[in-house]
Coordinates of C-alpha atoms in Angstrom, one line a residue:
X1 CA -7.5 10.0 17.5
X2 CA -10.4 10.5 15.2
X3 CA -12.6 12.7 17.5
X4 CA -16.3 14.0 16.1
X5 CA -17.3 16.9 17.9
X6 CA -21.2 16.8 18.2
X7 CA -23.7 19.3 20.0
X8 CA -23.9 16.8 22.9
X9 CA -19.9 16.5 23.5
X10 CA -17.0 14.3 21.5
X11 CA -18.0 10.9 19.4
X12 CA -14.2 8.2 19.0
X13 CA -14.6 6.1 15.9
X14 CA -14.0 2.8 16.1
X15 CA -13.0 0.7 13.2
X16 CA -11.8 -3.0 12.3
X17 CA -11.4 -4.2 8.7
X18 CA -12.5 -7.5 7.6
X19 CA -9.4 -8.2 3.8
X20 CA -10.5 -10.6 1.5
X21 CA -7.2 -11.2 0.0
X22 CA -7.0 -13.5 -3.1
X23 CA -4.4 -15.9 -2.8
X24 CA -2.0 -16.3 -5.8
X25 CA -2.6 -19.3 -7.2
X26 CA -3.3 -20.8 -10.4
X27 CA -5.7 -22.9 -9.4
X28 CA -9.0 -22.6 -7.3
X29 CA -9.6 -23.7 -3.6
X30 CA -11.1 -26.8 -4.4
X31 CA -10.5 -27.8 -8.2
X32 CA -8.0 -27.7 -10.1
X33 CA -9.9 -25.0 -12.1
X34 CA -7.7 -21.6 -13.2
X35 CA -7.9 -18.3 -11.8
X36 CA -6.6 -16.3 -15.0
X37 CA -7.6 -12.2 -14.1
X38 CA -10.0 -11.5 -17.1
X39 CA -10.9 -14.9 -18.6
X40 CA -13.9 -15.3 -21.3
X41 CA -16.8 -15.8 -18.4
X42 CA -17.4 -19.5 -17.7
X43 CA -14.1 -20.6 -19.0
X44 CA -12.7 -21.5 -15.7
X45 CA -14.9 -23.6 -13.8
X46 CA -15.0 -27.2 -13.4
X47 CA -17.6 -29.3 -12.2
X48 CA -16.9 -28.9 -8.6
X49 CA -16.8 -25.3 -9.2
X50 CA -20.5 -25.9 -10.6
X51 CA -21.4 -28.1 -7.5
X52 CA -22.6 -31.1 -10.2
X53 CA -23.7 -34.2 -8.5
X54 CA -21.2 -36.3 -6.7
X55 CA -18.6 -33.6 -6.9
X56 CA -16.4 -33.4 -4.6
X57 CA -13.6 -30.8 -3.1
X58 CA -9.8 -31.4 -3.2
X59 CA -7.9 -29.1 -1.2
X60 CA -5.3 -26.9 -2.9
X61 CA -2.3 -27.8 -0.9
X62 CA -0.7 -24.3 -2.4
X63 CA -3.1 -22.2 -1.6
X64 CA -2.5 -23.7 2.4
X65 CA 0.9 -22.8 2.5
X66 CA 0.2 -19.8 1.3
X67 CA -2.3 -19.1 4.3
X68 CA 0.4 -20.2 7.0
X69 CA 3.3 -17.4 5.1
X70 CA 1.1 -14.8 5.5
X71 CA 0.1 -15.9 9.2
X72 CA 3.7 -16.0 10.0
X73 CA 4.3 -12.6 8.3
X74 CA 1.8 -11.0 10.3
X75 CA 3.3 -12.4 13.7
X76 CA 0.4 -14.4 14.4
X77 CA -0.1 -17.6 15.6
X78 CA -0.6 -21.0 13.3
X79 CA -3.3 -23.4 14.3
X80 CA -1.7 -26.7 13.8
X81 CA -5.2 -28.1 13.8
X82 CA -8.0 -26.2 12.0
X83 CA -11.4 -27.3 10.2
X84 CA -13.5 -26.3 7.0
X85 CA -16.8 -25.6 7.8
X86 CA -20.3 -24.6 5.8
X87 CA -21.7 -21.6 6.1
X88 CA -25.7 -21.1 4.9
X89 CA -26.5 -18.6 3.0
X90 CA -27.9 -17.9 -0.5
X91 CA -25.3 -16.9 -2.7
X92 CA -26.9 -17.1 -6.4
X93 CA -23.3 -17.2 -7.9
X94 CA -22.5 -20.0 -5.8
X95 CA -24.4 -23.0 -7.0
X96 CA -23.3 -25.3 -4.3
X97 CA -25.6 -23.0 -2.2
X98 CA -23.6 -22.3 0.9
X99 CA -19.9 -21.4 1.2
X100 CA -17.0 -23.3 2.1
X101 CA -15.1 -20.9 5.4
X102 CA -13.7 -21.5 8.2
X103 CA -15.3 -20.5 11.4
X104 CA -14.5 -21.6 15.2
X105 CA -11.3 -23.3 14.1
X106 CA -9.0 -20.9 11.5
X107 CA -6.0 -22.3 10.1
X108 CA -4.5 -18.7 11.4
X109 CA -5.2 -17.0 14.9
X110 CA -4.1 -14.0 16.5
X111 CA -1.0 -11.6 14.9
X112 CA -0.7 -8.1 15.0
X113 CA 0.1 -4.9 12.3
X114 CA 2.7 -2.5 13.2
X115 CA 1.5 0.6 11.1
X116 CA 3.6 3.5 10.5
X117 CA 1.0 7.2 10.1
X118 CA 1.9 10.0 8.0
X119 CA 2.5 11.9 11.1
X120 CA 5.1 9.8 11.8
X121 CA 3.8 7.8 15.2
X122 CA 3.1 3.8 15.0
X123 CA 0.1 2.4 16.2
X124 CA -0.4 -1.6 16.5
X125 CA -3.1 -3.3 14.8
X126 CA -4.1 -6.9 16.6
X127 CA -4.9 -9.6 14.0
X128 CA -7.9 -11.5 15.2
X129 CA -7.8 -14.4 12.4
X130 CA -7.0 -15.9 9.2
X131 CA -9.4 -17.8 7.4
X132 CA -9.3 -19.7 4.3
X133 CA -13.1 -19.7 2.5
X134 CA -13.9 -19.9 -1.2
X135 CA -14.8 -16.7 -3.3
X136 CA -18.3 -16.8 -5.0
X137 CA -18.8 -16.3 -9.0
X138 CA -20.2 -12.3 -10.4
X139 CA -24.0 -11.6 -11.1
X140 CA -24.0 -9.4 -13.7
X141 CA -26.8 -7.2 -13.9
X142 CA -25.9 -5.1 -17.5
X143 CA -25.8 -7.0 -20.3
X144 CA -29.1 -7.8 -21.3
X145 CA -32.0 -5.5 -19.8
X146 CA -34.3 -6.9 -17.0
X147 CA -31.5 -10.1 -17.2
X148 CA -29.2 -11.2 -14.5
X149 CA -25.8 -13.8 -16.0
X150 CA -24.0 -15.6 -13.9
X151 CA -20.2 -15.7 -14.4
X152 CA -18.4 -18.8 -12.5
X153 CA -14.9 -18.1 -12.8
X154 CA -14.7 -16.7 -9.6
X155 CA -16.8 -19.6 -7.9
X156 CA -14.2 -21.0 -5.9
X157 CA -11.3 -18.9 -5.8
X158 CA -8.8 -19.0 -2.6
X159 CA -9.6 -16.3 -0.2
X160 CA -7.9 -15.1 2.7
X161 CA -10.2 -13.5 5.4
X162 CA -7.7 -11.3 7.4
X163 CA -9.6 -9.9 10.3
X164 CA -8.6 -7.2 12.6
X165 CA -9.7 -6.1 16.3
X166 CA -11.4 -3.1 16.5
X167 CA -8.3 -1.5 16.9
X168 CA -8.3 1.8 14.1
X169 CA -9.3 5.1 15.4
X170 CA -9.5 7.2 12.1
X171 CA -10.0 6.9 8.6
X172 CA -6.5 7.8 8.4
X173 CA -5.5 4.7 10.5
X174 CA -7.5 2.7 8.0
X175 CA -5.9 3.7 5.1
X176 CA -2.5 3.3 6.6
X177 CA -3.3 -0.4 8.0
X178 CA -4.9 -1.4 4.3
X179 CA -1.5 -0.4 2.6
X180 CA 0.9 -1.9 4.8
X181 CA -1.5 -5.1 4.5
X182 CA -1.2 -4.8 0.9
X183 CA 2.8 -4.8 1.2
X184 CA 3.0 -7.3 3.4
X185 CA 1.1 -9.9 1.2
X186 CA 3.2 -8.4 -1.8
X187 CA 6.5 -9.2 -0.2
X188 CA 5.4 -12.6 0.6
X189 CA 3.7 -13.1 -2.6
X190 CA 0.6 -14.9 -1.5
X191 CA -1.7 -12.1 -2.9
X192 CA -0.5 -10.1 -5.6
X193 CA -2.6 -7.2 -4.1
X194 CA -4.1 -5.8 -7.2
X195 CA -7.5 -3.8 -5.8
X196 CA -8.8 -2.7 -9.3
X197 CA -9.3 -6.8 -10.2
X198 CA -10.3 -7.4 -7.0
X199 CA -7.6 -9.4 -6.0
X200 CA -8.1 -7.1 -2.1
X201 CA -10.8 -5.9 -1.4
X202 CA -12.7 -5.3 2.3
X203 CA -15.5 -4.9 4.5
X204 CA -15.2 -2.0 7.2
X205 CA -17.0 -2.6 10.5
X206 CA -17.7 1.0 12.0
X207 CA -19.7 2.0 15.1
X208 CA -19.0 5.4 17.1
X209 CA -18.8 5.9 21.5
X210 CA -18.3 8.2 23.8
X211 CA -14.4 8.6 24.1
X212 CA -13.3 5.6 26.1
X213 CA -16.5 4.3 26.4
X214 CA -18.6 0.9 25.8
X215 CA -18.5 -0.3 22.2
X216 CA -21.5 1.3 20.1
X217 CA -23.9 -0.8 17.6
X218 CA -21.4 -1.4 14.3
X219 CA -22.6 -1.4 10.6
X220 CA -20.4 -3.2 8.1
X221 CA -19.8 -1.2 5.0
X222 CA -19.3 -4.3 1.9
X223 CA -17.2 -4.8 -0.8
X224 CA -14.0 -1.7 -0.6
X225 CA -11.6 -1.8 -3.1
X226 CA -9.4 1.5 -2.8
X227 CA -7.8 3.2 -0.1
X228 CA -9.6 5.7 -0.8
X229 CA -12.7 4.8 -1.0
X230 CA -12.1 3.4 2.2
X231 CA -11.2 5.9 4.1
X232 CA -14.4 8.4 2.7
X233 CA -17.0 5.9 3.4
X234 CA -15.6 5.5 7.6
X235 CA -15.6 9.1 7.3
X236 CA -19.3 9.5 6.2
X237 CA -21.1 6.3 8.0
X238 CA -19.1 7.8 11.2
X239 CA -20.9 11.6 10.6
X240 CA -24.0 9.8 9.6
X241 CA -23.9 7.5 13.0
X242 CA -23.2 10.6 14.9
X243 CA -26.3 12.4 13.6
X244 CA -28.4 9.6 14.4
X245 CA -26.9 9.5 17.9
X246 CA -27.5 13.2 18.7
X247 CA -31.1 13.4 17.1
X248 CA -31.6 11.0 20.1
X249 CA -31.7 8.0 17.4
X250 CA -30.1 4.7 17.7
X251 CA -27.7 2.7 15.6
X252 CA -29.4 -0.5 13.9
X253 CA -27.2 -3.3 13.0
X254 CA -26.8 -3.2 9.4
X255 CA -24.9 -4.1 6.6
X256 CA -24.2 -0.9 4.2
X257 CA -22.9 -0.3 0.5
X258 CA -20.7 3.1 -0.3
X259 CA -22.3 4.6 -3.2
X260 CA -19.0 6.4 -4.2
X261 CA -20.9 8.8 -6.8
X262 CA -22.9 10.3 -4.4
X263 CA -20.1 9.6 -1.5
X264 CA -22.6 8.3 1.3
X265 CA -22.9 4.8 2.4
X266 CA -27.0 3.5 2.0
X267 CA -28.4 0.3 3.5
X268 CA -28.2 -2.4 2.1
X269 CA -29.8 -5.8 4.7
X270 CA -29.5 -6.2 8.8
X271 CA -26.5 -7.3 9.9
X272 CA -26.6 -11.2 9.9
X273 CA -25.3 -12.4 13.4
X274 CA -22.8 -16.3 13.0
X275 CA -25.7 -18.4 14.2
X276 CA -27.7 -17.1 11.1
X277 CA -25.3 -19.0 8.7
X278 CA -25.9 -22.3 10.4
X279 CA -21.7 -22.9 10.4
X280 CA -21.3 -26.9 10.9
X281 CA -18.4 -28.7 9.8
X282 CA -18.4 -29.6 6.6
X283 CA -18.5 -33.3 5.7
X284 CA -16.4 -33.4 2.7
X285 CA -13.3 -32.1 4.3
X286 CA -10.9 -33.4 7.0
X287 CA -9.4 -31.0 9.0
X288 CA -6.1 -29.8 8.2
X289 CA -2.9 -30.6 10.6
X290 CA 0.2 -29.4 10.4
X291 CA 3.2 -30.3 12.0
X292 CA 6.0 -28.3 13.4
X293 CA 8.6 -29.1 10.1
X294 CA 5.8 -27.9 7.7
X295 CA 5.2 -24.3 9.4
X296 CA 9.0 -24.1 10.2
X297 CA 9.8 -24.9 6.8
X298 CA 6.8 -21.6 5.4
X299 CA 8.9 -19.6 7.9
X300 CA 12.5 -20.6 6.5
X301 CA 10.9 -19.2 2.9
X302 CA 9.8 -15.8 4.1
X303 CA 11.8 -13.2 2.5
X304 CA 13.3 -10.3 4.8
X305 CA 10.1 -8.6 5.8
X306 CA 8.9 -4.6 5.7
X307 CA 9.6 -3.8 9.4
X308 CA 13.1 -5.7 9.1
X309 CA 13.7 -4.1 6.4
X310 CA 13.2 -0.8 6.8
X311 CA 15.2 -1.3 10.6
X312 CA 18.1 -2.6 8.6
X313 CA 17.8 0.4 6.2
X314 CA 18.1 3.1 8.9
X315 CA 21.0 1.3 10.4
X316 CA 22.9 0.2 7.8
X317 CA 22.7 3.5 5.2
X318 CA 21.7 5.9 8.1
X319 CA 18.3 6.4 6.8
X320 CA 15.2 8.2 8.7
X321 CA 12.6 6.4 9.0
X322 CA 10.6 8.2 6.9
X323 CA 12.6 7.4 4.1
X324 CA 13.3 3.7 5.0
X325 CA 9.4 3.6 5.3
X326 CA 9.3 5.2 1.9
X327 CA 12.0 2.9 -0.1
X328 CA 10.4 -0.7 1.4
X329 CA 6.8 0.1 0.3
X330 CA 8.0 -2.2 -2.8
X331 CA 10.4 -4.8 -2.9
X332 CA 10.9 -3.4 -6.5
X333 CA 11.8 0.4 -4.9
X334 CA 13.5 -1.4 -2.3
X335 CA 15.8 -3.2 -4.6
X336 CA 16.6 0.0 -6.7
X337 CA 18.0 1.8 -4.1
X338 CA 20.3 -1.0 -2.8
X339 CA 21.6 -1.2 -6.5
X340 CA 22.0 2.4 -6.5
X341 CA 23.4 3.3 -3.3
X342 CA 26.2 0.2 -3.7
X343 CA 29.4 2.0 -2.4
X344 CA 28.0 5.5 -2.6
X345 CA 26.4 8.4 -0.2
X346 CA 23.1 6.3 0.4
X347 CA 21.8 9.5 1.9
X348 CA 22.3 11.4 -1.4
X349 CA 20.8 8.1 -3.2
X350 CA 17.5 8.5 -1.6
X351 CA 17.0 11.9 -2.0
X352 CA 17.4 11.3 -5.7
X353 CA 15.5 8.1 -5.6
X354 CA 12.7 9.3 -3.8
X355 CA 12.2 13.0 -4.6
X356 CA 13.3 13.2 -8.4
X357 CA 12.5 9.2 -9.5
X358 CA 9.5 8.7 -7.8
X359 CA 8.1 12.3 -8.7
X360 CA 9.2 11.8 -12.2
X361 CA 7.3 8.3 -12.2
X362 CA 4.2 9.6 -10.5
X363 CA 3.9 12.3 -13.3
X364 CA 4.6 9.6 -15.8
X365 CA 2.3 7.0 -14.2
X366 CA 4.8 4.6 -14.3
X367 CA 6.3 1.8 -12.0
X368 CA 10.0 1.5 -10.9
X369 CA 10.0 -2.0 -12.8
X370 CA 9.2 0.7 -16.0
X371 CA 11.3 3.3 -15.1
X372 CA 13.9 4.6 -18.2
X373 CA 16.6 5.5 -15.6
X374 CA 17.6 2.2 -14.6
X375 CA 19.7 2.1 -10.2
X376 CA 23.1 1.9 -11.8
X377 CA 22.3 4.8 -14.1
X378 CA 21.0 6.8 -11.3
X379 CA 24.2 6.0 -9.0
X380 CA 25.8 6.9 -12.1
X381 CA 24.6 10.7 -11.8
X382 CA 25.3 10.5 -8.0
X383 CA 29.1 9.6 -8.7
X384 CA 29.1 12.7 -10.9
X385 CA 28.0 14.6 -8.2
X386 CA 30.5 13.7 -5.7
X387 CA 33.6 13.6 -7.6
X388 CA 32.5 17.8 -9.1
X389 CA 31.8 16.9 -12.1
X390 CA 28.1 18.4 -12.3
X391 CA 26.9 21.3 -9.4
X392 CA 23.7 19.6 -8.2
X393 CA 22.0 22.4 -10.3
X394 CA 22.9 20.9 -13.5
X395 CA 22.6 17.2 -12.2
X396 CA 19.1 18.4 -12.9
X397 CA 19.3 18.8 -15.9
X398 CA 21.3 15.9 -16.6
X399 CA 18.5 13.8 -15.1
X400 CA 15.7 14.9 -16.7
X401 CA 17.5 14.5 -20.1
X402 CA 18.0 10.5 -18.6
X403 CA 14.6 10.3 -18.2
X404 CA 13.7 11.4 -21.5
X405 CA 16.6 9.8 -23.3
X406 CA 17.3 6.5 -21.3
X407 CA 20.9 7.3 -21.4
X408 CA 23.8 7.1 -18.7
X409 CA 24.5 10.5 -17.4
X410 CA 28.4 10.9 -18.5
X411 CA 26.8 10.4 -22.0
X412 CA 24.4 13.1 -21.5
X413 CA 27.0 15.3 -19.7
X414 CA 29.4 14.7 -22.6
X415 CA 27.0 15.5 -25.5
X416 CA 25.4 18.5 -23.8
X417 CA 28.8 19.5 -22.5
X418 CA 27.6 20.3 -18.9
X419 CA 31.2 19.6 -17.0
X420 CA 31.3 21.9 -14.7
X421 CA 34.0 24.3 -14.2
X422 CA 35.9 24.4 -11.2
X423 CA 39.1 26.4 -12.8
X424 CA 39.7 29.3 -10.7
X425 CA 40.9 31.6 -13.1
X426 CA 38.2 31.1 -15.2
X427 CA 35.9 31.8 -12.5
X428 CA 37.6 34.8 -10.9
X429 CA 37.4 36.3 -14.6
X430 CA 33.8 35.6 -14.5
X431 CA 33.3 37.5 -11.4
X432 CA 35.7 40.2 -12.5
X433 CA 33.0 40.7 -14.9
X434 CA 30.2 40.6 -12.8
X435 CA 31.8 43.0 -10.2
X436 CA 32.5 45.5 -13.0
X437 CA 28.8 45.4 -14.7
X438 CA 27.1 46.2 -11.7
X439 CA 29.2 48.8 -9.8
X440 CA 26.0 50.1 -7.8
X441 CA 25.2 47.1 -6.3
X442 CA 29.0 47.0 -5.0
X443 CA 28.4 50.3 -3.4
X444 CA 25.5 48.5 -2.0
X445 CA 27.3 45.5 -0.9
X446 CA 29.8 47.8 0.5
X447 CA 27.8 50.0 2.6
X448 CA 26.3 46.8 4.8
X449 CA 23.7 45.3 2.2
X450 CA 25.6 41.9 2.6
X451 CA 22.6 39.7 1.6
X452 CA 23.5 41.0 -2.1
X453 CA 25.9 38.4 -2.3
X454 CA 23.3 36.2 -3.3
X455 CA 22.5 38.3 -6.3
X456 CA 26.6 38.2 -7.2
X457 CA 26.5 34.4 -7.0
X458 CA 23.6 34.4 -9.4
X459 CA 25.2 37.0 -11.7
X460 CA 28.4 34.7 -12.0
X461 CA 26.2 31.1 -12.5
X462 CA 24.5 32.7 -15.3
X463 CA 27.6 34.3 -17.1
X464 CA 28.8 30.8 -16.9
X465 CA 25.9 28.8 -17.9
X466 CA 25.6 27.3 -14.8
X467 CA 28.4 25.4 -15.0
X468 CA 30.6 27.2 -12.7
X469 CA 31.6 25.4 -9.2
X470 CA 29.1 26.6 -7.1
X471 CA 31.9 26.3 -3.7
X472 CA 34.6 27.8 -6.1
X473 CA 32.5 30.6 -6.7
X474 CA 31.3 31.4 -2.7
X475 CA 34.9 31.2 -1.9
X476 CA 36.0 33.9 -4.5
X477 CA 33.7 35.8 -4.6
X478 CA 33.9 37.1 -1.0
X479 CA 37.1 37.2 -1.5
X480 CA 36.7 39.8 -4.0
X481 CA 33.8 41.7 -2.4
X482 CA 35.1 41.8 0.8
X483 CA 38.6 42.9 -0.7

């Protein structure tokens, strides 16, 4: 639990995150406009996206569907019956001049988030709602001085407002809940949750009480688009609320911006309350209705999900859960290790998979879909492995020369000649040697320093390039020494 320890006794953080997810789609909301990531500005907006005269919106039928998958991947329930309303506010890269959400009536209502921490333990997030609203377009404030330009591509834009109950307890919690919402919506494919273009970004709503106690006054933080970021400014507006709090203060309702130079969150307006907006109904639109057929039919289409996954994972290749949790944070990652661990030691699979792949790719800054050992290359090194054909010393080796090379990993065992040997003639030689080069360390041995044998082992896998049987050795060399 995210505790703050103050001069007047413990502060509990409370936290619920407000996505904006950005539904893939290529076209907007309302218009049949396109939604291209890093168009010319103004190239994408139609003349309902520019609210002329007369215009009217079309809902994207798409973008619906796409609303009711991820409703039904987040276990929540589907409002057969939901309405578009207006809500009032100035939004100077809107031209319309209010924005088209969804407010008493969302077209998803209540789900909930299991989210797996670092320390192990699940906590459950509750979904509060899913709405549908329209994005606004990007004032630009630095390309000509003392000039603001208006870019429209984004005016009208499918959004999905996924909001959560105040359920989080620590910036930690945070973080976790924003990445498995990020999978989720990945998996499903309704938001191809890419933070640096915006496609997810958040507000956080924090407010700080006495452990257990009545909620405190929240301030929403705008506009998050990292984890990290995310997770530092609950961190500081939590310290900062604290402060206030103990100096005998109070909170005021605000709404705050991070400033992540300087790493503390500054004021930016009050906090609006919903009657501010002015929500009514807006005339334009019917309401939407679905019937049973259409949200059976979203549900039919899901893929297997995260938490399914990951369950089937631990019982079908005896996984933990920590490495389940690990390989279904992509479908990609996913998808590897099932290609690789087809028929093989799935255990032994994703050790490889995610201590030497993914460390390999993270120093490479690449993605699995880019990564120059392809899964049947990698179970190709594992089947060396298990039959003794490479100790797991050299495999190594082997698979950093895969990495650089591409190739399989009999072709780099065969050009680099690292079989290894398991003739134990060849071996007992080798120790023969050994034994003789270092008679003082046999004394040693000999007189009850047992824990030399270590040193003996490494004498004989370095006389042998490494290529000796590592089992092979053990067994004859204690033979020998304990002759």
């Amino acid at each position: 639990m995210g505790l703050i320890r103050g001069n007047t006794g413990d502060w509990e953080i409370v936290i619920g995150l407000e996505v904006h997810a950005q539904v893939s789609s290529n076209a907007k909301l309302f218009s049949g406009a396109a939604t291209a990531y890093g168009a010319e500005p103004n190239t994408q907006v139609s003349l309902v996206d520019a609210a002329m005269p007369g215009m009217l919106p079309v809902i994207n039928e798409w973008c619906v569907a796409q609303a009711v998958r991820t409703g039904l991947a987040l276990n929540a329930q589907i409002n057969k019956h939901s309405v578009f309303d207006r809500k009032n506010y100035f939004f100077p890269d809107l031209p319309q001049g209010y924005q088209i959400s969804q407010f008493k009536q969302p077209v998803v209502g209540e789900g909930e988030v299991v989210v797996d921490l670092d320390d192990g333990e699940s906590v459950i997030v509750r979904i509060e709602r899913l709405h549908l609203e329209q994005d606004a377009g990007k004032s630009m404030h630095d390309q000509r001085p003392g000039e603001t330009l208006i870019d429209l591509n984004r005016s009208g834009v499918a959004l999905m407002e996924i909001v959560s109950k105040p359920d989080m307890r620590a910036p930690e919690q945070a973080g976790a809940y924003m990445r498995k919402l990020r999978t989720i919506l990945r998996y499903i494919g309704s938001c191809d949750g890419n933070m640096d273009e915006g496609s997810l970004r958040c507000d956080v709503n924090v407010s700080v009480r006495r452990p257990g106690g009545e909620l405190g006054t929240r301030c929403e933080i705008k506009n998050l688009n990292s984890v990290r970021h995310i997770m530092k400014a609950i961190e500081y507006e939590a310290h900062r609320q604290v402060g206030v709090l103990e100096d005998g203060g109070t909170i005021v309702q605000q709404t705050r911006l991070y400033d992540v130079a300087k790493g503390e969150t500054r004021a930016m307006r009050s906090k609006e309350d919903a009657h501010d907006y002015r929500y009514f109904p807006d005339p334009d639109l019917l309401p939407l209705i679905f019937d049973d057929a259409f949200i059976e039919t979203q549900r039919a289409a899901l893929p297997e999900l995260p938490d399914a996954k990951k369950a089937r994972f631990q019982q079908q290749y005896g996984l933990s859960a920590y490495d389940a949790g690990v390989l279904v944070g992509e479908q990609a990652s996913a998808a590897f290790f099932e290609t690789a661990a087809a028929g093989r030691d799935a255990k032994l699979v994703a050790n490889w998979t995610i201590t030497e792949l993914f460390g390999a790719l993270n120093r490479l800054s690449k993605g699995i879909e880019d990564s120059p050992v392809t899964a049947d290359n990698l179970g190709g090194l594992v089947d060396l492995i298990q039959d003794g054909t490479i100790s797991g010393r050299l495999a190594k080796e082997v698979f950093a020369e895969m990495l650089e090379t591409g190739e399989t990993a009999v072709a780099v065992v065969d050009r680099k000649g690292l079989k290894q040997v398991s003739d134990e003639g060849a071996i007992a030689a080798a120790i023969d040697q050994v034994i003789a080069a270092n008679p003082d360390k046999l004394a040693e041995y000999k007189g009850g320093k047992t824990k030399l044998a270590g040193f003996f082992v490494g004498q004989v896998m370095k006389a042998t390039g490494g290529k000796a049987n590592p089992q092979v050795v053990n067994k004859l060399l204690t033979e020998k020494l304990d002759a």
